[in-house]
Coordinates of C-alpha atoms in Angstrom, one line a residue:
M1 CA 0.0 0.0 0.0
A2 CA 2.8 2.5 1.0
A3 CA 4.8 1.5 -2.1
E4 CA 1.9 2.1 -4.4
F5 CA 1.2 5.5 -2.8
A6 CA 4.9 6.4 -3.2
S7 CA 4.9 5.4 -6.8
R8 CA 2.2 8.0 -7.6
R9 CA 2.8 11.5 -8.7
F10 CA 0.2 13.7 -7.0
D11 CA -0.6 17.3 -7.8
F12 CA -0.8 18.0 -4.1
V13 CA 0.5 16.1 -1.1
V14 CA -1.2 16.9 2.1
V15 CA 0.8 16.2 5.3
G16 CA -1.6 15.4 8.1
G17 CA -5.1 13.8 7.9
G18 CA -6.5 15.8 10.8
T19 CA -9.0 18.6 11.3
A20 CA -7.5 20.9 8.6
G21 CA -5.9 18.2 6.4
L22 CA -9.0 16.2 5.5
A23 CA -11.1 19.3 4.9
L24 CA -8.5 20.7 2.6
A25 CA -7.9 17.4 0.7
A26 CA -11.7 17.0 0.2
R27 CA -12.1 20.5 -1.3
L28 CA -9.1 20.1 -3.6
S29 CA -10.2 16.7 -4.8
E30 CA -13.7 18.1 -5.8
H31 CA -12.0 19.0 -9.0
S32 CA -11.5 15.8 -11.0
G33 CA -8.4 17.2 -12.8
V34 CA -6.5 17.5 -9.5
S35 CA -4.9 14.5 -7.7
V36 CA -4.5 14.6 -3.9
G37 CA -2.5 12.3 -1.6
V38 CA -2.9 12.6 2.1
L39 CA -0.4 11.2 4.7
E40 CA -1.7 10.6 8.2
A41 CA 0.6 9.3 11.0
G42 CA -2.3 7.8 13.0
P43 CA -4.5 4.8 12.2
A44 CA -7.8 4.8 10.3
V45 CA -9.9 4.3 13.5
L46 CA -13.3 5.8 12.7
D47 CA -16.2 6.7 14.9
A48 CA -17.9 3.5 13.9
D49 CA -15.0 1.5 15.4
D50 CA -14.5 3.5 18.6
E51 CA -17.2 4.5 21.0
N52 CA -15.0 7.1 22.6
I53 CA -15.0 9.0 19.3
R54 CA -18.6 8.3 18.5
I55 CA -20.6 9.0 21.7
P56 CA -20.8 12.6 22.8
G57 CA -20.8 11.8 26.5
H58 CA -17.5 9.9 26.2
F59 CA -15.6 13.1 25.4
G60 CA -12.2 13.2 27.0
R61 CA -11.8 9.4 27.3
S62 CA -9.4 9.2 24.4
L63 CA -6.9 11.6 26.0
G64 CA -3.7 9.8 27.0
G65 CA -4.6 6.7 25.0
S66 CA -3.3 5.2 21.8
L67 CA -5.0 7.8 19.6
D68 CA -3.2 10.6 21.4
W69 CA 0.4 11.7 20.6
Q70 CA 0.9 12.2 24.3
F71 CA 3.1 15.2 24.0
E72 CA 4.4 16.9 27.1
T73 CA 5.8 20.3 27.8
V74 CA 9.2 20.9 29.3
P75 CA 9.2 21.9 33.0
Q76 CA 7.4 25.2 33.4
P77 CA 9.0 27.6 35.9
G78 CA 5.8 29.6 36.0
L79 CA 3.9 26.5 37.1
G80 CA 6.3 25.4 39.8
H81 CA 8.4 23.5 37.3
R82 CA 5.6 21.2 36.4
K83 CA 5.4 19.4 33.0
L84 CA 2.0 19.4 31.4
P85 CA 0.5 16.7 29.2
W86 CA -0.4 18.2 25.7
P87 CA -3.0 15.9 24.0
R88 CA -3.1 15.9 20.2
G89 CA -5.0 13.5 18.0
K90 CA -3.0 10.7 16.4
V91 CA -5.8 9.2 14.3
L92 CA -7.5 9.9 11.0
G93 CA -9.5 13.1 11.9
G94 CA -6.8 14.4 14.2
T95 CA -7.8 16.3 17.3
S96 CA -11.3 16.7 15.9
A97 CA -11.8 13.1 16.9
L98 CA -10.7 13.7 20.5
N99 CA -11.9 17.1 21.4
F100 CA -15.0 18.1 23.5
M101 CA -17.0 19.0 20.4
A102 CA -17.4 22.7 21.3
W103 CA -18.3 24.8 18.3
N104 CA -18.0 28.6 18.4
R105 CA -16.2 31.5 16.8
G106 CA -14.2 34.3 18.2
N107 CA -15.0 38.0 18.3
R108 CA -15.0 40.0 15.1
E109 CA -12.0 41.9 16.5
D110 CA -9.9 38.7 16.8
Y111 CA -9.9 38.1 13.1
D112 CA -9.8 41.8 12.1
A113 CA -6.5 41.9 14.1
W114 CA -5.0 39.4 11.7
S115 CA -5.8 41.6 8.8
E116 CA -4.6 44.7 10.7
L117 CA -1.2 43.0 11.0
G118 CA -0.9 43.1 7.2
N119 CA -2.7 39.9 6.2
P120 CA -5.3 41.0 3.7
G121 CA -8.2 38.6 3.3
W122 CA -8.4 37.4 6.9
S123 CA -10.8 39.9 8.5
W124 CA -14.1 38.6 10.1
N125 CA -16.2 39.6 7.1
E126 CA -13.8 37.8 4.7
L127 CA -13.7 34.7 6.8
L128 CA -17.4 34.4 7.5
P129 CA -18.2 32.7 4.2
F130 CA -15.7 30.0 5.0
F131 CA -17.0 29.4 8.5
K132 CA -20.4 28.9 6.9
K133 CA -19.1 26.7 4.2
S134 CA -17.8 24.1 6.6
E135 CA -21.0 23.5 8.6
T136 CA -24.6 22.4 8.4
F137 CA -26.5 23.9 11.3
H138 CA -29.6 22.0 12.5
P139 CA -32.0 24.4 14.2
P140 CA -33.5 23.3 17.5
T141 CA -37.2 22.6 18.0
A142 CA -39.2 25.6 19.3
E143 CA -39.7 23.8 22.6
N144 CA -36.1 23.0 23.1
Q145 CA -35.1 26.5 22.1
E146 CA -37.4 28.1 24.7
Q147 CA -36.6 25.7 27.5
N148 CA -32.8 25.7 27.2
K149 CA -32.1 29.3 25.9
L150 CA -30.8 28.1 22.5
L151 CA -30.3 31.4 20.6
Y152 CA -28.5 32.1 17.3
D153 CA -28.6 34.3 14.3
P154 CA -29.7 32.2 11.2
E155 CA -27.9 34.6 8.9
T156 CA -24.5 33.6 10.3
V157 CA -24.7 29.8 10.3
G158 CA -24.1 27.4 7.4
D159 CA -26.7 25.0 5.9
S160 CA -24.8 22.8 3.5
G161 CA -21.3 22.0 4.9
P162 CA -19.8 18.6 5.8
I163 CA -19.7 19.2 9.6
N164 CA -23.1 18.8 11.3
I165 CA -23.6 21.1 14.2
S166 CA -26.5 21.4 16.6
F167 CA -27.7 22.2 20.1
A168 CA -28.1 19.3 22.4
T169 CA -31.6 18.3 23.5
Q170 CA -30.7 17.6 27.1
Y171 CA -28.6 19.7 29.6
S172 CA -27.3 19.3 33.1
A173 CA -29.4 20.2 36.1
S174 CA -27.2 23.3 36.6
H175 CA -27.7 24.7 33.1
Q176 CA -30.6 27.1 33.8
L177 CA -29.2 28.1 37.2
W178 CA -25.9 29.2 35.5
H179 CA -27.8 31.5 33.1
D180 CA -29.9 33.0 35.8
T181 CA -27.0 33.6 38.2
L182 CA -25.0 35.4 35.5
H183 CA -28.0 37.5 34.7
S184 CA -28.2 38.5 38.4
L185 CA -24.6 39.7 38.1
G186 CA -25.4 41.9 35.1
V187 CA -24.3 39.5 32.3
E188 CA -26.6 39.6 29.4
T189 CA -27.6 36.7 27.2
N190 CA -25.8 36.7 23.9
R191 CA -28.4 36.0 21.3
A192 CA -26.0 35.6 18.3
H193 CA -22.8 34.2 19.8
V194 CA -21.4 32.9 16.4
G195 CA -22.1 36.2 14.7
G196 CA -19.0 38.2 15.6
S197 CA -19.4 38.8 19.3
N198 CA -19.3 36.1 21.9
V199 CA -19.5 38.3 25.0
G200 CA -22.2 37.3 27.4
V201 CA -23.8 34.0 28.6
F202 CA -25.2 31.5 26.1
T203 CA -25.7 27.8 25.4
N204 CA -23.0 26.6 23.0
I205 CA -23.4 24.6 19.8
G206 CA -21.8 21.2 19.5
A207 CA -20.2 19.3 16.6
V208 CA -22.9 16.6 16.9
D209 CA -25.1 15.2 14.2
P210 CA -28.6 15.4 15.7
K211 CA -29.9 12.6 13.4
T212 CA -27.5 10.0 14.9
V213 CA -26.4 11.9 18.0
T214 CA -22.8 11.1 17.3
R215 CA -19.7 13.2 16.9
S216 CA -19.3 15.1 13.6
Y217 CA -15.7 15.6 12.8
S218 CA -13.3 16.0 9.9
T219 CA -13.8 12.5 8.5
A220 CA -17.2 13.8 7.4
Y221 CA -15.3 15.7 4.6
I222 CA -13.9 12.5 3.0
L223 CA -16.1 9.5 3.9
P224 CA -18.8 10.3 1.4
H225 CA -16.1 10.5 -1.3
T226 CA -13.8 7.5 -0.7
A227 CA -14.5 6.4 -4.3
R228 CA -12.9 9.5 -5.8
P229 CA -10.1 8.2 -8.0
N230 CA -8.2 11.5 -7.4
L231 CA -8.1 11.3 -3.6
T232 CA -5.8 8.8 -1.8
V233 CA -5.3 8.6 1.9
L234 CA -2.5 6.6 3.5
T235 CA -2.7 6.1 7.3
D236 CA 0.0 5.0 9.7
A237 CA 2.4 7.0 7.6
L238 CA 4.8 9.3 9.6
V239 CA 6.2 12.2 7.5
T240 CA 9.9 12.6 8.3
S241 CA 10.7 15.6 6.1
I242 CA 9.8 17.6 3.0
V243 CA 11.9 17.1 -0.1
I244 CA 13.4 20.5 -1.0
E245 CA 15.4 21.0 -4.2
D246 CA 17.6 23.9 -5.3
N247 CA 17.2 24.7 -8.9
G248 CA 20.8 25.9 -9.1
D249 CA 20.2 29.6 -8.9
G250 CA 19.4 29.6 -5.2
E251 CA 15.7 29.2 -5.5
L252 CA 14.3 26.5 -3.3
R253 CA 11.2 24.4 -4.2
A254 CA 9.3 21.7 -2.3
T255 CA 8.9 18.7 -4.7
G256 CA 7.7 15.9 -2.4
V257 CA 7.6 14.3 1.0
R258 CA 9.6 11.6 2.8
F259 CA 7.7 9.3 5.1
S260 CA 7.9 6.1 7.1
H261 CA 5.4 3.3 6.9
G262 CA 5.7 -0.1 8.6
G263 CA 9.3 0.5 9.4
E264 CA 10.3 1.3 5.8
G265 CA 11.2 4.7 4.3
F266 CA 9.5 6.1 1.2
S267 CA 9.2 9.3 -0.7
V268 CA 6.3 10.6 -2.8
T269 CA 6.3 13.4 -5.4
A270 CA 4.2 16.5 -5.4
A271 CA 3.9 18.0 -8.9
R272 CA 2.4 21.2 -7.7
E273 CA 2.6 21.7 -3.9
V274 CA 3.3 20.2 -0.6
V275 CA 0.7 21.4 2.0
L276 CA 1.5 21.1 5.7
C277 CA -1.5 20.4 7.9
A278 CA 0.2 18.8 10.8
G279 CA -0.9 21.2 13.4
S280 CA 0.7 23.7 15.7
V281 CA 3.1 21.1 17.2
Q282 CA 4.2 19.1 14.1
S283 CA 4.0 21.6 11.3
P284 CA 7.0 23.6 12.7
Q285 CA 8.7 20.3 13.6
I286 CA 8.5 19.1 10.0
L287 CA 9.7 22.4 8.7
E288 CA 12.7 22.3 10.9
L289 CA 13.5 18.6 10.1
S290 CA 13.4 19.7 6.4
G291 CA 16.0 22.5 7.0
I292 CA 13.6 25.4 7.4
G293 CA 14.0 27.3 10.6
N294 CA 16.4 29.0 12.9
A295 CA 19.9 28.2 11.7
D296 CA 21.3 27.9 15.2
I297 CA 18.6 25.5 16.3
L298 CA 18.9 23.4 13.2
T299 CA 22.6 23.1 13.4
K300 CA 22.5 22.1 17.0
A301 CA 19.9 19.4 16.1
G302 CA 22.1 18.1 13.3
I303 CA 20.0 19.3 10.4
N304 CA 21.4 20.9 7.3
V305 CA 20.1 24.5 6.9
K306 CA 18.1 25.1 3.7
Y307 CA 16.4 28.3 4.6
N308 CA 17.1 30.4 7.8
N309 CA 13.8 31.6 9.3
P310 CA 14.0 32.2 13.0
N311 CA 10.2 32.5 13.3
V312 CA 9.6 28.8 12.7
G313 CA 8.3 27.3 16.0
E314 CA 8.1 30.7 17.7
N315 CA 5.0 32.8 18.7
L316 CA 3.4 29.8 20.5
Q317 CA 0.2 31.0 22.2
D318 CA -2.3 28.7 24.1
H319 CA -5.4 29.0 26.1
I320 CA -4.7 28.3 29.8
M321 CA -7.2 26.9 32.2
A322 CA -7.9 26.4 35.9
A323 CA -10.8 24.5 37.4
M324 CA -12.5 25.4 40.7
I325 CA -14.5 22.6 42.4
F326 CA -17.6 23.0 44.6
E327 CA -19.5 20.5 46.7
V328 CA -23.1 20.5 45.4
D329 CA -26.5 19.0 46.3
P330 CA -26.1 15.2 46.1
S331 CA -29.6 14.7 44.9
L332 CA -28.8 16.2 41.5
P333 CA -27.9 13.8 38.6
N334 CA -24.2 14.1 38.1
P335 CA -21.8 12.8 35.4
D336 CA -19.6 11.4 38.1
D337 CA -22.4 8.9 38.9
L338 CA -21.5 7.1 35.6
K339 CA -17.9 6.7 36.8
N340 CA -18.8 5.6 40.4
D341 CA -21.8 3.3 39.8
S342 CA -21.7 0.6 37.1
S343 CA -25.5 0.1 37.2
I344 CA -26.1 3.8 36.4
A345 CA -23.5 3.7 33.7
A346 CA -25.1 0.6 32.1
A347 CA -28.5 2.2 32.2
A348 CA -27.2 5.4 30.6
R349 CA -25.5 3.3 27.9
E350 CA -28.7 1.4 27.2
Q351 CA -30.7 4.6 27.0
Y352 CA -28.3 6.1 24.5
E353 CA -28.2 3.0 22.3
T354 CA -32.0 2.6 22.2
S355 CA -33.2 6.2 22.1
K356 CA -30.2 8.4 21.6
S357 CA -31.0 10.3 24.8
G358 CA -29.9 10.5 28.4
P359 CA -26.6 11.4 30.2
L360 CA -24.4 10.3 27.3
T361 CA -25.8 13.1 25.1
I362 CA -25.0 15.9 27.5
L363 CA -22.1 18.2 26.8
A364 CA -20.6 20.9 28.9
H365 CA -22.0 23.8 26.9
S366 CA -23.1 26.3 29.6
L367 CA -20.7 29.1 28.6
S368 CA -19.9 32.7 29.3
Y369 CA -17.2 34.9 27.7
L370 CA -16.6 38.1 29.6
P371 CA -14.3 41.2 29.4
F372 CA -12.0 41.6 32.3
S373 CA -13.9 44.7 33.3
H374 CA -16.8 42.5 34.4
C375 CA -14.6 40.1 36.4
M376 CA -12.2 42.4 38.3
P377 CA -12.0 46.0 39.7
A378 CA -11.3 48.8 37.3
D379 CA -7.9 49.5 38.9
A380 CA -6.9 45.9 38.4
V381 CA -7.6 46.1 34.7
E382 CA -5.7 49.4 34.5
G383 CA -2.8 47.8 36.3
L384 CA -2.7 45.0 33.6
A385 CA -2.8 47.6 30.9
V386 CA 0.1 49.5 32.4
Q387 CA 2.2 46.3 32.5
A388 CA 1.3 45.5 28.9
A389 CA 2.4 48.9 27.7
R390 CA 5.9 48.2 29.2
L391 CA 6.4 45.0 27.2
Q392 CA 9.2 45.3 24.6
E393 CA 9.2 42.2 22.6
F394 CA 6.1 42.9 20.5
G395 CA 6.1 45.1 17.4
P396 CA 4.2 48.4 17.4
Q397 CA 1.1 47.0 15.7
D398 CA 1.0 43.8 17.7
S399 CA 1.5 45.7 20.9
A400 CA -1.3 48.2 20.0
I401 CA -3.7 45.3 19.4
R402 CA -2.8 43.5 22.6
Q403 CA -3.1 46.7 24.7
S404 CA -6.5 47.6 23.1
R405 CA -7.9 44.5 24.6
L406 CA -7.2 45.9 28.0
A407 CA -8.6 49.4 27.3
P408 CA -11.4 50.6 29.6
G409 CA -14.7 49.6 28.1
A410 CA -13.3 46.9 25.8
K411 CA -16.2 44.5 25.1
L412 CA -14.1 41.4 24.2
G413 CA -14.3 37.9 25.6
Q414 CA -11.0 37.9 27.6
I415 CA -12.0 35.0 29.9
E416 CA -14.2 32.0 29.3
Y417 CA -16.2 30.4 32.1
I418 CA -17.8 26.9 31.8
F419 CA -19.9 25.5 34.6
D420 CA -20.8 21.8 34.7
L421 CA -21.7 19.2 37.3
G422 CA -19.0 16.7 38.0
N423 CA -15.3 16.9 38.9
W424 CA -13.1 18.1 36.0
N425 CA -10.0 18.8 38.0
P426 CA -7.2 16.2 37.8
F427 CA -5.6 17.6 41.0
F428 CA -8.8 17.1 43.1
Q429 CA -9.5 13.5 44.0
P430 CA -12.5 13.2 46.4
D431 CA -13.5 10.3 48.4
C432 CA -16.7 9.2 46.6
S433 CA -17.7 6.7 49.3
N434 CA -19.1 9.5 51.5
G435 CA -21.9 10.3 49.0
K436 CA -20.6 13.8 48.3
K437 CA -21.0 15.2 44.7
Y438 CA -19.2 18.0 43.0
A439 CA -19.4 20.6 40.2
T440 CA -16.7 22.4 38.3
C441 CA -16.3 26.0 37.0
L442 CA -13.5 26.2 34.4
Q443 CA -11.9 29.6 33.8
I444 CA -9.9 29.8 30.5
L445 CA -7.7 32.8 29.6
Q446 CA -8.4 33.7 25.9
C447 CA -5.7 36.1 24.8
P448 CA -2.6 35.3 26.9
F449 CA 0.5 37.5 26.8
S450 CA 2.7 34.4 27.5
K451 CA 4.4 33.3 24.3
G452 CA 6.5 30.2 23.9
S453 CA 8.1 27.9 21.3
I454 CA 8.2 24.5 19.8
H455 CA 11.5 23.2 18.4
I456 CA 13.3 20.0 17.4
Q457 CA 16.2 18.9 19.5
P458 CA 19.1 16.4 19.1
G459 CA 18.8 12.9 20.5
A460 CA 19.9 12.2 24.0
D461 CA 23.1 10.8 22.5
G462 CA 23.7 13.8 20.4
S463 CA 22.4 12.2 17.2
P464 CA 20.4 14.3 14.7
A465 CA 16.8 15.1 15.4
T466 CA 14.2 12.9 13.7
A467 CA 10.4 12.8 13.3
F468 CA 10.4 9.9 15.7
D469 CA 11.5 12.2 18.5
K470 CA 9.0 14.4 20.2
P471 CA 9.7 18.2 19.8
Q472 CA 10.5 20.4 22.7
I473 CA 7.3 22.2 23.7
D474 CA 7.8 25.3 25.9
P475 CA 4.7 27.5 26.3
K476 CA 6.3 29.6 29.0
Y477 CA 3.1 29.8 31.0
Y478 CA 3.2 32.7 33.5
E479 CA 6.9 33.3 32.7
G480 CA 8.6 36.7 32.6
P481 CA 6.8 40.1 32.4
N482 CA 4.3 38.6 29.9
G483 CA 3.4 35.8 32.2
V484 CA 3.0 38.1 35.2
I485 CA 0.1 39.7 33.4
D486 CA -1.6 36.3 32.7
L487 CA -1.1 35.2 36.3
E488 CA -2.6 38.3 37.8
A489 CA -5.5 38.1 35.3
M490 CA -6.3 34.5 36.2
S491 CA -6.0 35.2 39.9
H492 CA -8.6 38.0 39.6
C493 CA -10.9 35.9 37.5
A494 CA -10.8 33.2 40.1
Q495 CA -12.2 35.7 42.6
F496 CA -15.2 36.2 40.2
V497 CA -15.8 32.4 40.2
D498 CA -15.9 32.4 44.0
K499 CA -18.4 35.3 43.8
L500 CA -20.5 33.4 41.3
S501 CA -20.7 30.4 43.6
K502 CA -22.1 32.6 46.4
T503 CA -24.8 34.2 44.1
K504 CA -28.3 32.8 43.8
P505 CA -29.8 30.7 42.3
L506 CA -26.5 28.8 41.7
A507 CA -25.7 29.2 45.4
N508 CA -28.8 27.2 46.2
I509 CA -27.2 24.0 45.0
I510 CA -23.6 24.7 46.2
R511 CA -22.7 23.5 49.7
S512 CA -19.1 24.8 49.8
R513 CA -16.0 25.4 47.8
A514 CA -14.0 22.2 47.8
F515 CA -10.9 23.1 45.8
P516 CA -9.0 25.3 46.5
P517 CA -9.8 25.3 50.2
G518 CA -9.3 28.5 52.1
G519 CA -10.1 31.8 50.5
G520 CA -7.5 34.6 50.4
D521 CA -6.3 36.3 47.2
E522 CA -2.8 35.0 47.7
E523 CA -4.1 31.5 48.0
F524 CA -5.9 31.9 44.7
Q525 CA -2.6 32.9 43.0
D526 CA -0.7 29.9 44.5
W527 CA -3.6 27.6 43.5
I528 CA -3.5 29.0 39.9
I529 CA 0.2 28.3 39.7
D530 CA -0.2 24.8 41.1
T531 CA -3.1 23.7 39.0
T532 CA -3.2 25.6 35.7
I533 CA -3.3 23.2 32.6
T534 CA -3.6 23.7 28.9
D535 CA -7.0 24.0 27.3
W536 CA -5.5 22.2 24.2
H537 CA -5.6 25.2 21.9
P538 CA -2.1 26.0 20.7
V539 CA -1.6 28.4 17.7
G540 CA 0.9 30.6 16.0
T541 CA 4.0 28.5 15.5
C542 CA 4.0 29.0 11.7
A543 CA 2.3 32.4 11.8
M544 CA 1.4 34.7 8.9
G545 CA 4.1 37.4 8.8
G546 CA 1.8 40.2 7.7
A547 CA 3.5 43.5 6.9
K548 CA 6.8 42.2 8.4
G549 CA 7.0 39.4 5.8
A550 CA 9.7 36.8 6.5
K551 CA 11.0 39.0 9.3
G552 CA 7.8 38.5 11.2
G553 CA 6.4 35.1 10.3
V554 CA 6.6 31.8 8.4
V555 CA 3.9 32.1 5.7
D556 CA 2.4 35.0 3.8
E557 CA -1.3 35.9 3.6
R558 CA -1.9 33.1 1.0
L559 CA -0.2 30.7 3.4
R560 CA 2.8 30.2 1.2
A561 CA 6.0 29.5 3.1
Y562 CA 8.7 32.2 2.9
G563 CA 11.8 31.1 1.1
V564 CA 10.5 27.9 -0.5
R565 CA 8.3 27.7 -3.5
D566 CA 5.3 25.3 -3.7
L567 CA 5.1 24.8 0.1
R568 CA 2.2 26.0 2.2
V569 CA 1.0 25.6 5.8
V570 CA -2.8 25.3 6.4
D571 CA -3.7 24.7 10.0
A572 CA -4.0 26.5 13.4
S573 CA -0.2 27.3 13.4
I574 CA -0.7 30.1 10.9
M575 CA -2.8 32.2 13.3
P576 CA -0.7 35.2 14.3
L577 CA -2.8 36.0 17.4
Q578 CA -4.9 33.8 19.6
I579 CA -8.7 34.0 19.4
S580 CA -11.4 34.0 22.0
A581 CA -13.0 30.7 21.0
H582 CA -12.5 27.0 20.9
L583 CA -10.4 26.4 17.8
Q584 CA -12.0 23.8 15.6
A585 CA -14.6 26.0 13.8
T586 CA -11.8 28.4 12.9
V587 CA -9.5 25.7 11.8
Y588 CA -12.1 24.4 9.4
A589 CA -12.5 27.9 8.1
I590 CA -8.8 28.2 7.6
A591 CA -8.8 24.9 5.6
E592 CA -11.7 26.1 3.5
K593 CA -10.0 29.4 2.7
G594 CA -6.7 27.7 2.2
A595 CA -8.2 25.2 -0.4
Q596 CA -9.7 28.1 -2.3
M597 CA -6.5 30.0 -2.5
I598 CA -4.5 26.9 -3.6
L599 CA -7.0 26.2 -6.4
E600 CA -7.0 29.9 -7.4
D601 CA -3.2 30.0 -7.6
A602 CA -3.1 26.7 -9.5
G603 CA -5.5 28.2 -12.1
V604 CA -8.2 25.7 -11.3
L605 CA -10.5 28.4 -9.9
V606 CA -10.7 31.7 -11.7

């Protein structure tokens, strides 16, 4: 199979059969005159084969397993030198097969900022058609809409895309209480949260097909088209590097890909382009293994330098998360019941299989995005703004955008809160034998100032880096002057969670705060340092360079790699600035737009 794949000469070779890669490959192969080959390192395990992919209520169960790359950060000084697990999907469909199915978009300003940095074509208005192209939204029934506050703007959702999205039909017992409590604190319901502003409280949409009540993910782009003769997907194929040739006059060109399959090495030719869709961790890794990156890093890793671009692997930005735990009314149905009582779990499974209803259809979609001004005192926000103004590492435009997010009156989703019954915190392990039950409030920083990097490194014995070695992931959480801003913001936002828990009607079901114990502000900061984890949303490591060009990024606004012809990157790594949203809807939009640009530049679309 691998030898046959390698013998082909594809127009486009797509590296990575994940969220972006399958969407891109499907769109390119809609044109019969275009041949597309896809290489995916993970296996072809589909939702039909794996209930943890298929069943909505099994979200999170694949993390740390065989379908997860099981990456890990280097020790983080800002987190007390802890290493953090960094889950990424190692399966056909990538992380869209493992994620929690949240489907939303950032604020208009998030995307407009990309354009303001000198990347024409990437504003909110210009991206909206690609958001809509990826999705088919299934409206809720009138009864469900009224009962569960399921609000949306029909003009901003798609109706014919491959990914099925919908509101759930059942919600946790805390869902209505969450909405009402935020209302009592002056937070308004957002009636169009995918329409360019996500500020407020709302019920989120999920990537779930309501007809089957199963996960809808990127395999939906290709499974209906497996008979296409011009689309070939090879799984269990680890790309080791890109073939880059010098035509003799100093111009570099990507002509193919080297990969490993079943312990053997192969190479395949790309007649038109190689398109990297390996994600924010492995797209920069593959570029560096191919000789594209910081010359000093490449040389130390034993890689011959083809094109010196110090921006490869830099600009890493991630959403960071902490989870406060509360003891709640034990009479409420709780997801932890399924973990602690096998008879309850069996009944829930039978209910799901027979009627596609019950606990296994419930997702954690009670959300609120708030500006800092709603979560902390005005002088605290002003203090963060003063610190941000002193930062030296960002360029003038980048700095202006970041500081504008801290301006008085900024109506941007700077912190996300999610409330759900059950214990979501890996650092809190209660004794379930006493009958106590718990709930979690997640707080997730949306636009962090912390910036890190992902790079290859030589083997422990000094041998050259290879694709079989995991890259060095260093997000620099809470590190340096940048990180101080993030730590202070998260500490203040934790105080707002504590306030929420003491506000009715949510307070009516909360017995006490279980984790962290205590209550002083200093204790919140220590707790934040000790328990912060990733929210699994890394971006920026192959960023669009904008007005700075190759001095400021890795790809141009058409996602073409600087310094090497016929090479593009199309995934979350191209985002120059983080957004205030879960990433998958934006990644699909990037893939849709990337496919159109590739076809335009190839003369297939005029």
